[in-house]
Coordinates of C-alpha atoms and ligand atoms in Angstrom, one line a residue:
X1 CA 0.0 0.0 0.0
X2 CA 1.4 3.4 -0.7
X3 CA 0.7 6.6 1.5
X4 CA -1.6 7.7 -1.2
X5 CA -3.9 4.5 -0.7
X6 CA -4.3 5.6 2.9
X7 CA -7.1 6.4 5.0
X8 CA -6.8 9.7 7.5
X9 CA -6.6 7.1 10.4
X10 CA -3.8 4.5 8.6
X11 CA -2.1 8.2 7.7
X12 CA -2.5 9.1 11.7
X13 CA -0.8 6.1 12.5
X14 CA 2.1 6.7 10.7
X15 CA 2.6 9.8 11.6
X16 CA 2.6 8.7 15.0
X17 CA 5.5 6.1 14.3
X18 CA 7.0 9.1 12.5
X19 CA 7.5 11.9 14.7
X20 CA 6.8 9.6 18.2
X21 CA 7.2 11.9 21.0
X22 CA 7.0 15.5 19.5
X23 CA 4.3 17.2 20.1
X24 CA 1.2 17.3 17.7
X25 CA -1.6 19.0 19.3
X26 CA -2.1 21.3 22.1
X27 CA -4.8 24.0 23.6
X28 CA -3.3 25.0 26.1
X29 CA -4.7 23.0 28.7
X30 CA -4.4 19.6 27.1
X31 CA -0.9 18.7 25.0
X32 CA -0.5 15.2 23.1
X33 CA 2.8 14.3 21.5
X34 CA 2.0 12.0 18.3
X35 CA 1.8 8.9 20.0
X36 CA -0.9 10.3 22.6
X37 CA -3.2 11.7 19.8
X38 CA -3.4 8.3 18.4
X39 CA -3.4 6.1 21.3
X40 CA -6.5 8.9 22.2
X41 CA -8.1 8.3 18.7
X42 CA -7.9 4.5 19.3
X43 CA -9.5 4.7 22.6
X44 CA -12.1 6.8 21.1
X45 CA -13.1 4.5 18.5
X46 CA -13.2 1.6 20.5
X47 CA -15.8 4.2 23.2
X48 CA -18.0 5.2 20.2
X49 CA -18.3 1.3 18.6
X50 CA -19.5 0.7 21.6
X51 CA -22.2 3.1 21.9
X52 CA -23.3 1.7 18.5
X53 CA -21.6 3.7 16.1
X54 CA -20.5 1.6 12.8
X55 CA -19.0 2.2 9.5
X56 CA -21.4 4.7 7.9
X57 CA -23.0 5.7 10.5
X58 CA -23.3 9.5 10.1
X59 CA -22.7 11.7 13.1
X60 CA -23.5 15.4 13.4
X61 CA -20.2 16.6 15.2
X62 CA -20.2 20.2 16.6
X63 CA -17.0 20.3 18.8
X64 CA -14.8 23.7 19.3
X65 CA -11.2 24.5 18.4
X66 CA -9.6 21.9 21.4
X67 CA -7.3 18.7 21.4
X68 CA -10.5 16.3 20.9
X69 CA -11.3 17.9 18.2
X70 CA -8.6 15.8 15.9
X71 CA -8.9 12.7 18.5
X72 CA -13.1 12.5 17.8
X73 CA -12.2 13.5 13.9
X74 CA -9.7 10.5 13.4
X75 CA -11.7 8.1 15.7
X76 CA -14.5 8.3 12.9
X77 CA -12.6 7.7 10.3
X78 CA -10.8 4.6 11.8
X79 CA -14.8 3.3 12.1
X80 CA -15.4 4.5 8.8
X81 CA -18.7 6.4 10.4
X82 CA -19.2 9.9 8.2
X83 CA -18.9 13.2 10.5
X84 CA -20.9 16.2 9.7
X85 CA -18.8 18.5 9.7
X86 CA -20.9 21.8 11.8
X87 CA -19.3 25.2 12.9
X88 CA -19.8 26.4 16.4
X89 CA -22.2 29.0 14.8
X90 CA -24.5 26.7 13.8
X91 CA -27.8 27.0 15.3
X92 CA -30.9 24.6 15.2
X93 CA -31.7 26.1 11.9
X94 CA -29.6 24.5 10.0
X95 CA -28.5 21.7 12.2
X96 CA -31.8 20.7 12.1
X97 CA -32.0 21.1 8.6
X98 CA -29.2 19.4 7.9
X99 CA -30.5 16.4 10.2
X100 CA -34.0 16.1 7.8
X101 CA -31.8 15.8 4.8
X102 CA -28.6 13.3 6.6
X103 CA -30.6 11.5 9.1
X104 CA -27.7 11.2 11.9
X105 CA -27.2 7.8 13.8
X106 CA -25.3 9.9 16.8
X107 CA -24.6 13.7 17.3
X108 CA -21.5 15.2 19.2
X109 CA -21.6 18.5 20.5
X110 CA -20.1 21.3 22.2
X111 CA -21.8 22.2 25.8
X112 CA -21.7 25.9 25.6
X113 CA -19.5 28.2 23.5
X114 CA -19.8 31.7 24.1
X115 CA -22.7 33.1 25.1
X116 CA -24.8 30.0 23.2
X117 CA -25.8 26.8 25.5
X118 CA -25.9 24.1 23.1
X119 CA -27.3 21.7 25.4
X120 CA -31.0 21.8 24.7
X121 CA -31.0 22.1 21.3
X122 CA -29.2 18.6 21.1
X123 CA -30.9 17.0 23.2
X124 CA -33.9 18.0 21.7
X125 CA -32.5 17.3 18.2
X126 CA -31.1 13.6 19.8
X127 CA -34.9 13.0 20.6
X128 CA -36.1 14.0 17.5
X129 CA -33.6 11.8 15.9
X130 CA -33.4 8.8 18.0
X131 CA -30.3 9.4 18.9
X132 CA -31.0 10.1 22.7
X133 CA -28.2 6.9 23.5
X134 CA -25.8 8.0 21.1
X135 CA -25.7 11.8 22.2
X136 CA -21.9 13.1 23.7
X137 CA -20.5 16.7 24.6
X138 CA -16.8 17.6 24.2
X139 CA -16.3 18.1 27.7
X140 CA -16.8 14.6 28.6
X141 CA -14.4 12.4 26.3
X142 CA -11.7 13.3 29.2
X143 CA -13.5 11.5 31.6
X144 CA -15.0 8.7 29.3
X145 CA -11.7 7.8 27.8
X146 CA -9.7 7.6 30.8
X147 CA -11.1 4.4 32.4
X148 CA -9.6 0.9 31.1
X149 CA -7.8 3.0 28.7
X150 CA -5.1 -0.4 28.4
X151 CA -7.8 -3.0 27.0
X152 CA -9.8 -0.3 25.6
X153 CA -6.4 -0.1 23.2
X154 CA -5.6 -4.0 23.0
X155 CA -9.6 -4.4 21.6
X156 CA -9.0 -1.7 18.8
X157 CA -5.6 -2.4 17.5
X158 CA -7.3 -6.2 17.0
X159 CA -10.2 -4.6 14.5
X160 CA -9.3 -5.2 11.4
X161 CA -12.5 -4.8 9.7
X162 CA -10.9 -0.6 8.5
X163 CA -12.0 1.7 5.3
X164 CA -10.7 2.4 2.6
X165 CA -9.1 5.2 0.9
X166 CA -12.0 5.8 -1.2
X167 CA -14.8 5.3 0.9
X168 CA -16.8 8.5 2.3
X169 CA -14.2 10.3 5.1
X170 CA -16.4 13.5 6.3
X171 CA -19.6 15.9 5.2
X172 CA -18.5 19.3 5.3
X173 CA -21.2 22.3 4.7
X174 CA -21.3 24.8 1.8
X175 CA -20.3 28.1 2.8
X176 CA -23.7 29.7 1.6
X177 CA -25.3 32.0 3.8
X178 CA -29.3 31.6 3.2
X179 CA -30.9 28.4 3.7
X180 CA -29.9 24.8 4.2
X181 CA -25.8 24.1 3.5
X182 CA -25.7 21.8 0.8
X183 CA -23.7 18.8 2.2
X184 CA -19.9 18.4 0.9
X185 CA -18.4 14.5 0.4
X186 CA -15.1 14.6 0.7
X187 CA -12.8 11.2 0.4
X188 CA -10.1 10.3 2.2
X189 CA -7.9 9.8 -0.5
X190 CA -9.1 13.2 -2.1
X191 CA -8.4 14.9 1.5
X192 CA -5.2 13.7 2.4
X193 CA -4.1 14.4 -1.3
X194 CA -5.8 18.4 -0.7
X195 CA -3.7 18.6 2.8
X196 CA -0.1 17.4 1.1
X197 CA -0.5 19.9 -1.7
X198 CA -1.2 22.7 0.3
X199 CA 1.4 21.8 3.0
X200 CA 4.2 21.8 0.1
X201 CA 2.8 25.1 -1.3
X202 CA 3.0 26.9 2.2
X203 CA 6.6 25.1 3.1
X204 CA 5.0 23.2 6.2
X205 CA 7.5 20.7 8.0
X206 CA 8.4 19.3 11.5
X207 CA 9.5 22.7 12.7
X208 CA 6.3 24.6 11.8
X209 CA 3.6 25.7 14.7
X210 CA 0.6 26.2 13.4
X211 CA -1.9 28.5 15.1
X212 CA -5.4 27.4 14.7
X213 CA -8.3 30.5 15.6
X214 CA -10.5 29.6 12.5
X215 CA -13.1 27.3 13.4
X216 CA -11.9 23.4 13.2
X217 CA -14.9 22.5 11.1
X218 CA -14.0 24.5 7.9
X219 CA -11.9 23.2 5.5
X220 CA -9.4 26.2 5.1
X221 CA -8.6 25.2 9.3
X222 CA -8.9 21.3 8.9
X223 CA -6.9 20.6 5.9
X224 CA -5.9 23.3 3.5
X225 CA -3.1 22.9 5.0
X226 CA -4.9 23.3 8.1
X227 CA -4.7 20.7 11.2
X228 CA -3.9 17.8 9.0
X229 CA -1.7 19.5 6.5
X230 CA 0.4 20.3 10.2
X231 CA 0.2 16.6 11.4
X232 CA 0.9 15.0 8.2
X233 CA 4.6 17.2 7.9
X234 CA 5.5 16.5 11.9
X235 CA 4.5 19.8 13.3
X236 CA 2.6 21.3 16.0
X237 CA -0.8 22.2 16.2
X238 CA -2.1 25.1 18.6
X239 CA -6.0 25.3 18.6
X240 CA -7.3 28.6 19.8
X241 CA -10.9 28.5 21.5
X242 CA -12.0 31.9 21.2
X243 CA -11.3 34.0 18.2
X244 CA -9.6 36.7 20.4
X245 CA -7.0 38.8 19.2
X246 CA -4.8 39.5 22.6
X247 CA -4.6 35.8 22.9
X248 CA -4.1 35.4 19.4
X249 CA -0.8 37.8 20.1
X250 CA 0.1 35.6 23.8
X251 CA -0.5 32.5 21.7
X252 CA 2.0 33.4 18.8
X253 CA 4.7 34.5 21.0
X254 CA 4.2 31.4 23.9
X255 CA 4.0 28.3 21.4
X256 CA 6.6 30.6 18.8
X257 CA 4.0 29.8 16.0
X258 CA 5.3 29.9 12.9
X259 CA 2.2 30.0 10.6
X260 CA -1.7 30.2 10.8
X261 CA -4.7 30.7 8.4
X262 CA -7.3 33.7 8.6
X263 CA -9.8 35.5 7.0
X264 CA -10.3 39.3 6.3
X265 CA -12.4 40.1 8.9
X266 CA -9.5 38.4 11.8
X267 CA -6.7 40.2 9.7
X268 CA -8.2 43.4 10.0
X269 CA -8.4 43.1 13.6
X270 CA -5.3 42.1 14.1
X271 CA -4.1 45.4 12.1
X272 CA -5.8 47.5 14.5
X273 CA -4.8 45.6 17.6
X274 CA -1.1 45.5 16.2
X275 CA -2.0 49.8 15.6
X276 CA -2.1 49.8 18.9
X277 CA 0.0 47.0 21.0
X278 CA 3.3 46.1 19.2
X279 CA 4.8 44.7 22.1
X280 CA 3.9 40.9 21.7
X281 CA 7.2 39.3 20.3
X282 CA 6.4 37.9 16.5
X283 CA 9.6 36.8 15.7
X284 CA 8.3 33.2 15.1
X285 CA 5.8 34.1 12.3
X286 CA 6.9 33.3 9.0
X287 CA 3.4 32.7 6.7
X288 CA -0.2 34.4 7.5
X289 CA -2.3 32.7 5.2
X290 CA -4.9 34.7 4.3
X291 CA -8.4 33.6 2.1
X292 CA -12.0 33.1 2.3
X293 CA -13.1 36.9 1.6
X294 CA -11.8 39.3 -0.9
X295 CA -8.5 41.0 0.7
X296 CA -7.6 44.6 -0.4
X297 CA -3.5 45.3 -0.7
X298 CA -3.2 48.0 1.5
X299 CA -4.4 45.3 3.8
X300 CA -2.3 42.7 3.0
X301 CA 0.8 45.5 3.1
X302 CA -0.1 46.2 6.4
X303 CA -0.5 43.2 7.9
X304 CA 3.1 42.3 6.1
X305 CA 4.1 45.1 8.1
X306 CA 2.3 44.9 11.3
X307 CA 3.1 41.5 11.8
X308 CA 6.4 40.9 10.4
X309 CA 5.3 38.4 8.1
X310 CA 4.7 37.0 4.4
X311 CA 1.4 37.2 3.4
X312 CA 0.4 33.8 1.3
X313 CA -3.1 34.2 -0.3
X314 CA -5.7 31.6 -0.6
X315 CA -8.8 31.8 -3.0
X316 CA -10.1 27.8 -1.8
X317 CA -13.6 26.5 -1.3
X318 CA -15.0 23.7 0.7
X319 CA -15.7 22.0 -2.7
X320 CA -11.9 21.3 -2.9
X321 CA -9.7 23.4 -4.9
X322 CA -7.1 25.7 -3.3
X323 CA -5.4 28.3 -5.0
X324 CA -2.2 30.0 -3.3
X325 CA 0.3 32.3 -3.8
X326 CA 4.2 31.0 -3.1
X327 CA 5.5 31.5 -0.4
X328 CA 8.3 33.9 -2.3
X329 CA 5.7 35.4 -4.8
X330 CA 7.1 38.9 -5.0
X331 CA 5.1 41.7 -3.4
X332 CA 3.0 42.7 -6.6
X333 CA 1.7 39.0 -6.9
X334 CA 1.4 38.7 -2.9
X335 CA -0.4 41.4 -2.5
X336 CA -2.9 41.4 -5.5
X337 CA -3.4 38.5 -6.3
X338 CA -4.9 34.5 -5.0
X339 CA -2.0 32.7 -6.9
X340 CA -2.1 29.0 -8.9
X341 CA -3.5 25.8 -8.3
X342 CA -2.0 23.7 -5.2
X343 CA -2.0 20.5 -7.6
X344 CA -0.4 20.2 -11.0
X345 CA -3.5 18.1 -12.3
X346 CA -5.7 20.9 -11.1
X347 CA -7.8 22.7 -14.0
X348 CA -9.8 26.0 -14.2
X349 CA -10.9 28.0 -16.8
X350 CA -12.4 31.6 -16.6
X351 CA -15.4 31.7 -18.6
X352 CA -18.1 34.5 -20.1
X353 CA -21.8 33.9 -19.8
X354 CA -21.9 31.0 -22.5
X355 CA -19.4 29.4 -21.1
X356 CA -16.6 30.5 -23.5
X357 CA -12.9 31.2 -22.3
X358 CA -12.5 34.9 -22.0
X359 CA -8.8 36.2 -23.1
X360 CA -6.5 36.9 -20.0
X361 CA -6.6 40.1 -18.1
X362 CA -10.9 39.7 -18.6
X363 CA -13.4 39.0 -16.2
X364 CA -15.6 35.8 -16.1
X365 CA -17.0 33.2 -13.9
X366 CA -14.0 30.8 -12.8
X367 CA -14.7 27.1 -12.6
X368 CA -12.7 24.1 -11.7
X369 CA -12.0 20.6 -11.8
X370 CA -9.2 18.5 -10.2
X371 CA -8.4 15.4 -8.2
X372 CA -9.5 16.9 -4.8
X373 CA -12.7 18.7 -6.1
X374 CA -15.6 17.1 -6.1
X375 CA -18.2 16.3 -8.6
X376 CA -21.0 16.7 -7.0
X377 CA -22.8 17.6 -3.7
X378 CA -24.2 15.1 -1.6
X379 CA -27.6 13.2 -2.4
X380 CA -28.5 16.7 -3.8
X381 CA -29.7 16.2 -7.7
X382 CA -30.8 19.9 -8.3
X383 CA -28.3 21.8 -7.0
X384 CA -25.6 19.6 -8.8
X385 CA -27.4 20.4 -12.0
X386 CA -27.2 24.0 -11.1
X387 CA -23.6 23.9 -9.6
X388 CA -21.4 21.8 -11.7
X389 CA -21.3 21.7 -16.2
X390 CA -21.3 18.7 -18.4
X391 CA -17.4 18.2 -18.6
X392 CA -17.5 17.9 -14.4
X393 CA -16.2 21.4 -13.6
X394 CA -17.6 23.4 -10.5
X395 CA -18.8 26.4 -11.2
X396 CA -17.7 29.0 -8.8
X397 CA -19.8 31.5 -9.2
X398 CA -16.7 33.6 -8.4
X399 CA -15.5 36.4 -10.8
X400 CA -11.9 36.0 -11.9
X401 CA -8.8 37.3 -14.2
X402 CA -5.9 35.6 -15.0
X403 CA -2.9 37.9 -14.8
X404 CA -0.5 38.1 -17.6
X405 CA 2.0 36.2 -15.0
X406 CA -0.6 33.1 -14.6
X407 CA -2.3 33.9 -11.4
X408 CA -5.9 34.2 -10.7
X409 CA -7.3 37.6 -9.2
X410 CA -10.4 37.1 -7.4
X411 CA -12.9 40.2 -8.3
X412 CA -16.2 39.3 -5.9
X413 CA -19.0 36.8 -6.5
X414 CA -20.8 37.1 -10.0
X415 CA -24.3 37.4 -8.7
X416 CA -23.1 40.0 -6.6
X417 CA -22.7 42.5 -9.5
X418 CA -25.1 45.8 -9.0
X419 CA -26.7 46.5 -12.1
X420 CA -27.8 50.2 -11.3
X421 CA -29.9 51.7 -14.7
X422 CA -27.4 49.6 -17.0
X423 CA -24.2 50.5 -15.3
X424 CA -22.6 47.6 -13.7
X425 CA -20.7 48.0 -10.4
X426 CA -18.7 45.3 -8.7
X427 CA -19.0 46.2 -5.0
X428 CA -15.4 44.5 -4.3
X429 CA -13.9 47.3 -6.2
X430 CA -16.5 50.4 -4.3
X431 CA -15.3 49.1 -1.1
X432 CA -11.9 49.5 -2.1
X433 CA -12.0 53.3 -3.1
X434 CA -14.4 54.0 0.2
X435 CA -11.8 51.9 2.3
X436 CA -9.6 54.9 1.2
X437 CA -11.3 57.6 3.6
X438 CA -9.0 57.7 6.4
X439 CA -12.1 58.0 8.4
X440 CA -13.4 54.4 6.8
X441 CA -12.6 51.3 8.7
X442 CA -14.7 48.7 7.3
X443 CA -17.1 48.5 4.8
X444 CA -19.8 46.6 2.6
X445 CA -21.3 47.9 -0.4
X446 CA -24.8 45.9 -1.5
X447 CA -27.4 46.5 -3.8
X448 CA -31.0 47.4 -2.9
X449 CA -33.8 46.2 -5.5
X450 CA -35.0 49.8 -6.9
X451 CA -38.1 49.7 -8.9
X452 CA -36.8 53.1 -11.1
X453 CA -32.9 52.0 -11.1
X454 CA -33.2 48.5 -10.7
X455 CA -30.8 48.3 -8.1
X456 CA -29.3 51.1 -5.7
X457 CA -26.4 50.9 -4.0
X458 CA -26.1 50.6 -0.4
X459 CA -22.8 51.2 1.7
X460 CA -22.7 49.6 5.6
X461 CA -20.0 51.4 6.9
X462 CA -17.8 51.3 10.5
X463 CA -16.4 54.8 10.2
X464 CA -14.1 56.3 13.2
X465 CA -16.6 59.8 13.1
X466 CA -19.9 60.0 12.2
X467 CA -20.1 60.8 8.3
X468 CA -22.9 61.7 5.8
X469 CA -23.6 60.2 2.3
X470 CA -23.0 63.4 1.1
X471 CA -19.4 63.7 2.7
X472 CA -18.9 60.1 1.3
X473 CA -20.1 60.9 -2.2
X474 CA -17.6 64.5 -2.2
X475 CA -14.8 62.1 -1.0
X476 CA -15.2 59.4 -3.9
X477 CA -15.3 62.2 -6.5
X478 CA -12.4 63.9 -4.8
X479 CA -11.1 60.6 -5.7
X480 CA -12.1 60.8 -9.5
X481 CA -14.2 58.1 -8.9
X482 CA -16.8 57.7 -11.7
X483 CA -20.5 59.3 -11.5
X484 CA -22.3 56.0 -11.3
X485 CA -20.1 54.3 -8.6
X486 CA -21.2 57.3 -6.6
X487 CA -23.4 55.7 -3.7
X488 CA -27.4 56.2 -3.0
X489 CA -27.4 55.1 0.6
X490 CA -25.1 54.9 3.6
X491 CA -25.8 53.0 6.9
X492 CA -23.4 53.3 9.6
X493 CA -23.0 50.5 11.6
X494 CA -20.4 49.6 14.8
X495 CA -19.7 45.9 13.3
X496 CA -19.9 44.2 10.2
X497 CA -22.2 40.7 10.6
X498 CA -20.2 38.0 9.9
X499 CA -20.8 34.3 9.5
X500 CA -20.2 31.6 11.0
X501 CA -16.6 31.5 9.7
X502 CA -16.1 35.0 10.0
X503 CA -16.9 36.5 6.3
X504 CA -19.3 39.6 5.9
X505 CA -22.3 38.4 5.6
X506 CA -24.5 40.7 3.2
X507 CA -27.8 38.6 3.1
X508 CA -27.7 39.6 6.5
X509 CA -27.4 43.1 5.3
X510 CA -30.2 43.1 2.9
X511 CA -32.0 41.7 5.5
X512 CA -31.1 44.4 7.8
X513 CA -31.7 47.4 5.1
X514 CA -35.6 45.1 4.4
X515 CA -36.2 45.5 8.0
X516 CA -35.6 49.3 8.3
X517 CA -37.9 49.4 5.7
X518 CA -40.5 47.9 6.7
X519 CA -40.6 49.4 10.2
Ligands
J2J1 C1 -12.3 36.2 -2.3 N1 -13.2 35.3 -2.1 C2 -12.8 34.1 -1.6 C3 -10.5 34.9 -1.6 C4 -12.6 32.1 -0.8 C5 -9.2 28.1 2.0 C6 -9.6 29.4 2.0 C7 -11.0 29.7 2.0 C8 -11.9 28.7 2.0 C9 -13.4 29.1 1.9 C10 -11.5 27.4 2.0 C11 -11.5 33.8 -1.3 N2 -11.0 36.0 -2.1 N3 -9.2 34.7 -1.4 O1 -12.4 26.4 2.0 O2 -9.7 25.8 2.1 C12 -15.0 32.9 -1.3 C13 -15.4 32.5 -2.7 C14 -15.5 31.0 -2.6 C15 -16.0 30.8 -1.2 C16 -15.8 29.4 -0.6 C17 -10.1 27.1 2.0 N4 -11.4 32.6 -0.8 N5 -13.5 33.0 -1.2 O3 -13.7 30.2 2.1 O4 -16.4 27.0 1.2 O5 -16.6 33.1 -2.9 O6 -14.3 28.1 1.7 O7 -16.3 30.4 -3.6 O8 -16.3 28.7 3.1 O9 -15.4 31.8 -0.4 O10 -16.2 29.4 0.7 P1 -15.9 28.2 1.7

C-alpha cells in the first residue's frame, strides 16, 4: 500500500511512528505528543463502537477549536462512520435542517460556547432523531476515555474490519449564507491528497507551529493545510478556542508559531490591535495565510508590516480546490493577487456567460476541476445540475482574471454585480475606493432592488466619526471616482455581521436594510 492508498486514520498512524514523541496537538490546557493523539483516537473508536456507532454511521459533530477535536475526527474515520462537519455558529436552523436531509445515527456537541448553551438544542435534536443513547458533549471524552484506557487499546488495535481510501471520510457544509448548506463529500484519499498539496505550497514541515483561531470544522482550518496539513509534515498544532485577538498575540509568542490561516475580517483586527499594542514578540511568524473573503493590498501590506510576516493568499472552497500564492511570490503577486493551483493536475478555466474562455486580463465566472474537487454535492440532484457543467467542472460562481503572469485575481462573486440603470458596479472594487477615507474602517457595499434604477447601491459602513452620504459621495469624487459608482445610501454601523466563519455576511445586510424598511 502506498501513503496515497491511505485512509486519515492509517495516515494518523504513521505519523505517530513518525514523529513519536513531539508534540502534535495542544490548547493550552491539554498537550498530546504523536503517539498520545493516536493512542487517544484508538481509545475513542473503541468508546463510540460501543455506543453503537459503525462504519457509515453518520454523526452530526459540533465540537470547538480543542485537542479532541482531531482525537473525535480521526476516531471516525478509523470506524469508517461519516462526520458532519458543523461550525460552532451553527444554530438549530440549519443543524436541524441538515439532520432532515442526513438523518444522523449519533450527534457530538459542544456544551456551551460563548454566550450560546448548546445543550437543549441537542438534546432535543437527539430526541427527535433517536439518537438520545448515542448523544456526547466535548467536555466529557476526558473522563470517558480515561477508564480501562489499556484493554480499551488492545480491543481496537485487533479490529481489522478498516475503510478504505475511497470510501466517504467526512460531510463538510457549503459556505452559503441563506438556507440549508448543501452537504460536501469529501474522500479520504481526495483529503489527504488536498492537505499534502497545500502543505508543500506553504513550506509546512516538522518545525512549523501552526496557530489554529479559524473554526476546526471548515476546510481552510482542517486541511488546507490546516490541522492535518500540520500533522501530516511533523509539526505542532495550537487550537485557539475563542477567536480573540490578545490571545491570538500571547499565543504566537508562547508556542513561537510559525504560521496560521485567517480571513479578512480576523486580519483586520489584528491590524488594528497591532495599531495599537506592538509589544507581543512575533519573531516566530513566518506565513499568515490569508483567504475566504476578498482581501484589499493595502491590507495585506499592512499586515506584512504589522506582523512581520509574508502574506500567502488563498482563494479555496469547501468543494476542494485551493489556489495559493508561493511562499516567495514577489510583493505585486502577494499582495494582488490568490496565486495557482495547489496540484499540478488541477484545471480551471475563466469563462463568459456562455461558457466560452475569455482572453487573460478579462473577467468571467471561474470554474474548476481536479483530483480533490468534487463532482458533486451530496444526495442533492438539483443543486448539482445548477452547480457543476457537463465536462464535471464546478462552477464558482466567483468572478476571476488571469494575470499576464498566470495567477488568478479574485474580483467578488458574480451574482453580486449591482446593475444600477445599465451601469454595472462590482461592490469589491467600491469598497476599495471607500476603504480609502481615512475615516473608513470597514465597509460593505450591497445593492437594494429599486423599482426606477433597478438596483441602488447601499454602503454599511464602520467609520471612526460620524459621516454623511453626502461627505462620502464628495470624497469618492475627490477621488475621481466615476458618476455611477457614486453611492445612494449609507448606513453606519459599529460591526460588520459576519458568519459563522467570520466573512461579511451581506444577506444579513439586505436583510437588515428590508427590516428598516419595513418598520
Ligand atoms: C475572495 N473570495 C474568496 C478569496 C474564498 C481556504 C480558504 C478559503 C476557503 C473558503 C476554503 C477567497 N478572495 N481569497 O475552503 O480551504 C470565497 C469564494 C469561494 C467561497 C468558498 C479554504 N477565498 N472566497 O472560504 O467553502 O466566494 O471556503 O467560492 O467557506 O469563499 O467558501 P468556503
Amino acid at each position: 500500500m502506498t501513503t496515497a492508498d491511505l485512509t486519515l486514520d492509517a495516515a494518523l498512524s504513521e505519523w505517530s511512528a513518525q514523529y513519536g514523541d513531539h508534540t502534535a496537538v495542544t490548547d493550552g490546557q491539554t498537550a498530546w505528543d504523536y503517539r498520545q493523539l493516536y493512542e487517544k483516537t484508538l481509545v475513542l473508536a473503541d468508546l463510540l463502537r460501543k455506543r453503537g456507532i459503525v462504519r457509515g454511521s453518520r454523526v452530526i459533530m459540533q465540537m470547538t477549536n480543542t485537542v479532541w477535536f482531531p482525537a473525535v475526527f480521526f476516531a471516525l474515520s478509523r470506524i469508517g462512520a461519516v462526520p458532519i462537519l458543523c461550525l460552532p455558529a451553527h444554530k438549530e436552523l440549519v443543524i436541524g435542517g441538515i439532520c432532515r436531509n442526513a438523518k444522523p445515527a449519533a450527534m457530538i456537541f459542544t456544551r456551551r460556547y460563548l454566550k450560546f448553551q448548546y445543550e437543549e438544542m441537542a438534546q432535543n435534536l437527539a430526541a427527535q432523531y433517536g439518537c438520545a443513547e448515542r448523544l456526547f458533549f466535548e467536555d466529557e471524552f476526558a473522563a470517558l476515555t480515561s477508564a480501562d484506557a489499556d484493554a480499551a487499546l488492545e480491543r481496537e488495535r485487533a479490529v481489522t474490519d478498516l475503510p478504505s481510501a475511497d470510501d466517504l471520510a467526512f460531510l463538510s457544509l457549503s459556505g452559503g449564507t441563506t438556507g440549508i448548506p448543501k452537504l460536501i463529500p469529501r474522500t479520504h484519499r481526495d483529503y489527504l491528497y488536498n492537505a499534502r498539496v497545500t502543505a508543500e505550497r506553504a513550506a509546512l514541515s516538522a518545525e512549523s507551529v501552526m496557530l489554529n483561531i479559524l473554526p476546526a470544522a471548515h476546510n481552510f482550518a482542517l486541511g488546507t493545510p490546516g490541522i492535518i496539513g500540520t500533522l501530516m509534515c511533523g509539526g505542532t498544532v495550537v487550537m485557539q478556542k475563542y477567536p480573540d485577538i490578545t490571545e491570538f498575540f500571547a499565543n504566537v509568542e508562547a508556542y513561537g508559531v510559525t504560521i496560521t490561516s485567517l480571513v479578512p475580517a480576523l486580519v483586520n483586527m489584528c491590524i488594528r490591535y497591532r495599531n495599537l499594542f506592538d509589544d507581543d514578540d512575533v519573531s516566530s511568524l513566518r506565513y499568515v495565510m490569508v483567504g475566504g473573503a476578498m482581501f484589499r493590498p493595502e491590507e495585506a501590506e499592512a499586515a506584512e508590516r504589522l506582523m512581520h510576516c509574508t502574506v500567502i493568499q488563498v482563494f479555496g472552497m469547501s468543494e476542494g480546490m485551493t489556489f495559493m500564492t508561493d511562499c516567495d511570490a514577489p510583493e505585486q503577486v502577494r499582495w494582488h493577487d490568490q496565486g495557482k493551483p495547489s496540484a499540478p493536475e488541477d484545471e480551471y478555466r475563466i469563462v463568459d456567460a456562455d461558457g466560452n474562455d475569455v482572453p487573460d486580463g478579462e473577467a468571467g465566472e471561474i470554474i474548476v476541476r481536479g483530483p480533490y474537487t468534487i463532482r458533486g454535492y451530496y444526495e442533492n440532484p438539483d443543486a448539482n445540475r445548477r452547480s457543476f457543467n457537463s465536462a464535471g467542472y464546478y462552477l464558482t460562481g466567483d468572478r476571476a482574471l488571469r494575470t499576464p503572469e498566470g495567477n488568478v485575481r479574485i474580483l467578488g462573486r458574480v451574482r453580486e454585480q449591482i446593475n444600477r440603470a445599465g451601469e454595472k458596479i462590482m461592490p469589491a472594487a467600491l469598497e476599495e475606493w471607500i476603504c480609502r477615507s481615512e475615516n473608513v474602517l470597514e465597509c460593505a457595499v450591497i445593492g437594494v432592488p429599486d423599482a426606477e434604477l433597478g438596483h441602488k447601491i447601499c454602503v454599511y459602513a464602520v467609520t471612526e466619526k460620524p459621516m454623511t452620504l453626502q461627505e462620502l459621495n464628495a470624497f469618492l469624487k475627490g477621488e475621481q471616482v466615476s458618476d455611477f459608482y457614486l453611492p445612494d445610501l449609507l448606513r453606519l454601523t459599529d460591526a460588520l455581521p459576519l458568519t459563522p466563519v467570520g466573512k461579511v455576511d451581506k444577506n444579513e445586510l439586505l436583510r437588515m436594510l428590508e427590516q428598516e424598511e419595513r418598520s
